Amino acid sequence: MPQPDLTLTPAGPALAPRYRERPTADRRDPRPRPLPRNPYLRLFTVPGTRAFTAGNLIARLPMGMFGVSAVIMIAGAYDSYALAGGVTATGMAAGALTAPWIARLVDRYGQARIAVPATAYAVLGHLVLVLCVHGRAPAWALFATTALTATTPNTGGMSRARWAHLLRGRPDALHTANAFEQATDELCFMLGPIVAAVLCSTVFPEAGTLAGATLFLAGVLIFAAQRSTEPPVAPRTATGSPLRLPGMAPLLAVFLATGAVFGSMEVVTLAYVDGPVAGPVLALQAAGSCAAGLLYGHAHRTASLRTCLAAMALLMTLPLLTTSTGALPALAAGLLVAGMATAPTLVTGMGLVQRLTPPSQLNEGMTLAVTALLGGIAAGSATGGWAADHAPFAAFGFLIPAGAAALAFALCAATGVGRTDTSRTRGRDPLADGGQEMPLASGHEVRT
């Protein structure tokens, strides 16, 4: 039997307390834990990424809610879809004009300093619009009010800028992050309209806009509070707009034509199906894009922008071909497969924007790309609507997205955009296998 330990105390000798030692098997292993093999899980081993991604997801969901909510709200109050469409188009046009300026301020003064007041002002515009619709204000007031929402910051662009800052020098990891962001876009624009329609139809017509405004403000506040991952304000080494950068103008032209694919496909599909199942059928295109984006981000190699656009031009003919069967399930399958070309194309294009734009203008450069997409969507919607009204046969409208995809490919091939950049050999993701530790942006450490 072991003898008890004695210790001296002011009162004399006493038994010393005995502490049970932790078994060797329970002791903490000083060696670092192996990183996940899944590239998406490896992304979130970087400190702070989970928090800013959660906030950005909350802020981005309303982007798919506001348009549908406004249409339902205005059309129900004024019995005019033309007025509802005109008001939402005005808001989109105003946002496209102001977005590059908001992004320039973000680059110059920081994300939190600009995004929070810009979001608060945009949310105020949405609330005033709700009050105007509820009070049956004159139509001109609706157009004037929706312009107040034009200060909405590009939350997706700010999130991509954070990834570019945290993962600089690691092209494979940044490619995976861009694919994750694109899949998030597709998911939000797939779920947002459904959430908005349910709220507006089951609660009250203004519920979708009010819920969207609340989520938007809360998400941006959470996102902006994550200061450890915010890119530092870099000194402006370039003057003028990123439009002047070599290769940027032709790349934006490609984005413009690509946006026309999305805008026209949405309108012609809704016109062709013309029923309550039109929304779910159209959502399959976003579902296909989301799945393809996640798979593309998991791949160790990427395709050039020209290859992605060639695949898009080919796959966008499937909806037209499937309509010849006259079966709605065939069209749904065609849209699902056609959508698989969307995310890889946009991931590759956004990657080019990040490489062409200096860090001091990164938010502005990516916002210009989004603005070009929005302009293409507006033009494609108008063209698709005209084709639906004047179609010599029912499936005529599906020629528009196929033609727009072919135009995007032709512009890329003619200008050679991205040819020099994509010909470089891409490095391996340092997180894929073990190695030495090196400092990462914002003072974090990762294994390389």
PDB file of C-alpha atoms in Angstrom, residues 96 100 249 251-260 366-378:
ATOM      1  CA  ALA A  96     -26.955  48.570 -61.804  1.00  0.00           C
ATOM      2  CA  PRO A 100     -19.954  50.136 -59.124  1.00  0.00           C
ATOM      3  CA  ALA A 249     -13.857  45.281 -71.415  1.00  0.00           C
ATOM      4  CA  LEU A 251     -14.642  40.016 -70.477  1.00  0.00           C
ATOM      5  CA  LEU A 252     -17.565  42.245 -69.468  1.00  0.00           C
ATOM      6  CA  ALA A 253     -18.974  41.903 -72.992  1.00  0.00           C
ATOM      7  CA  VAL A 254     -18.908  38.130 -72.506  1.00  0.00           C
ATOM      8  CA  PHE A 255     -20.701  38.562 -69.162  1.00  0.00           C
ATOM      9  CA  LEU A 256     -23.319  40.733 -70.874  1.00  0.00           C
ATOM     10  CA  ALA A 257     -24.082  38.033 -73.439  1.00  0.00           C
ATOM     11  CA  THR A 258     -24.078  35.373 -70.714  1.00  0.00           C
ATOM     12  CA  GLY A 259     -26.622  37.354 -68.717  1.00  0.00           C
ATOM     13  CA  ALA A 260     -28.882  37.411 -71.774  1.00  0.00           C
ATOM     14  CA  MET A 366     -16.441  42.062 -59.442  1.00  0.00           C
ATOM     15  CA  THR A 367     -19.395  44.444 -59.151  1.00  0.00           C
ATOM     16  CA  LEU A 368     -18.828  45.555 -62.748  1.00  0.00           C
ATOM     17  CA  ALA A 369     -19.077  41.899 -63.758  1.00  0.00           C
ATOM     18  CA  VAL A 370     -22.345  41.527 -61.836  1.00  0.00           C
ATOM     19  CA  THR A 371     -23.627  44.742 -63.427  1.00  0.00           C
ATOM     20  CA  ALA A 372     -22.850  43.363 -66.884  1.00  0.00           C
ATOM     21  CA  LEU A 373     -24.735  40.188 -66.004  1.00  0.00           C
ATOM     22  CA  LEU A 374     -27.730  42.203 -64.806  1.00  0.00           C
ATOM     23  CA  GLY A 375     -27.701  44.251 -67.994  1.00  0.00           C
ATOM     24  CA  GLY A 376     -27.669  41.052 -70.022  1.00  0.00           C
ATOM     25  CA  ILE A 377     -30.501  39.608 -67.940  1.00  0.00           C
ATOM     26  CA  ALA A 378     -32.623  42.709 -68.574  1.00  0.00           C
TER      27      ALA A 378
END
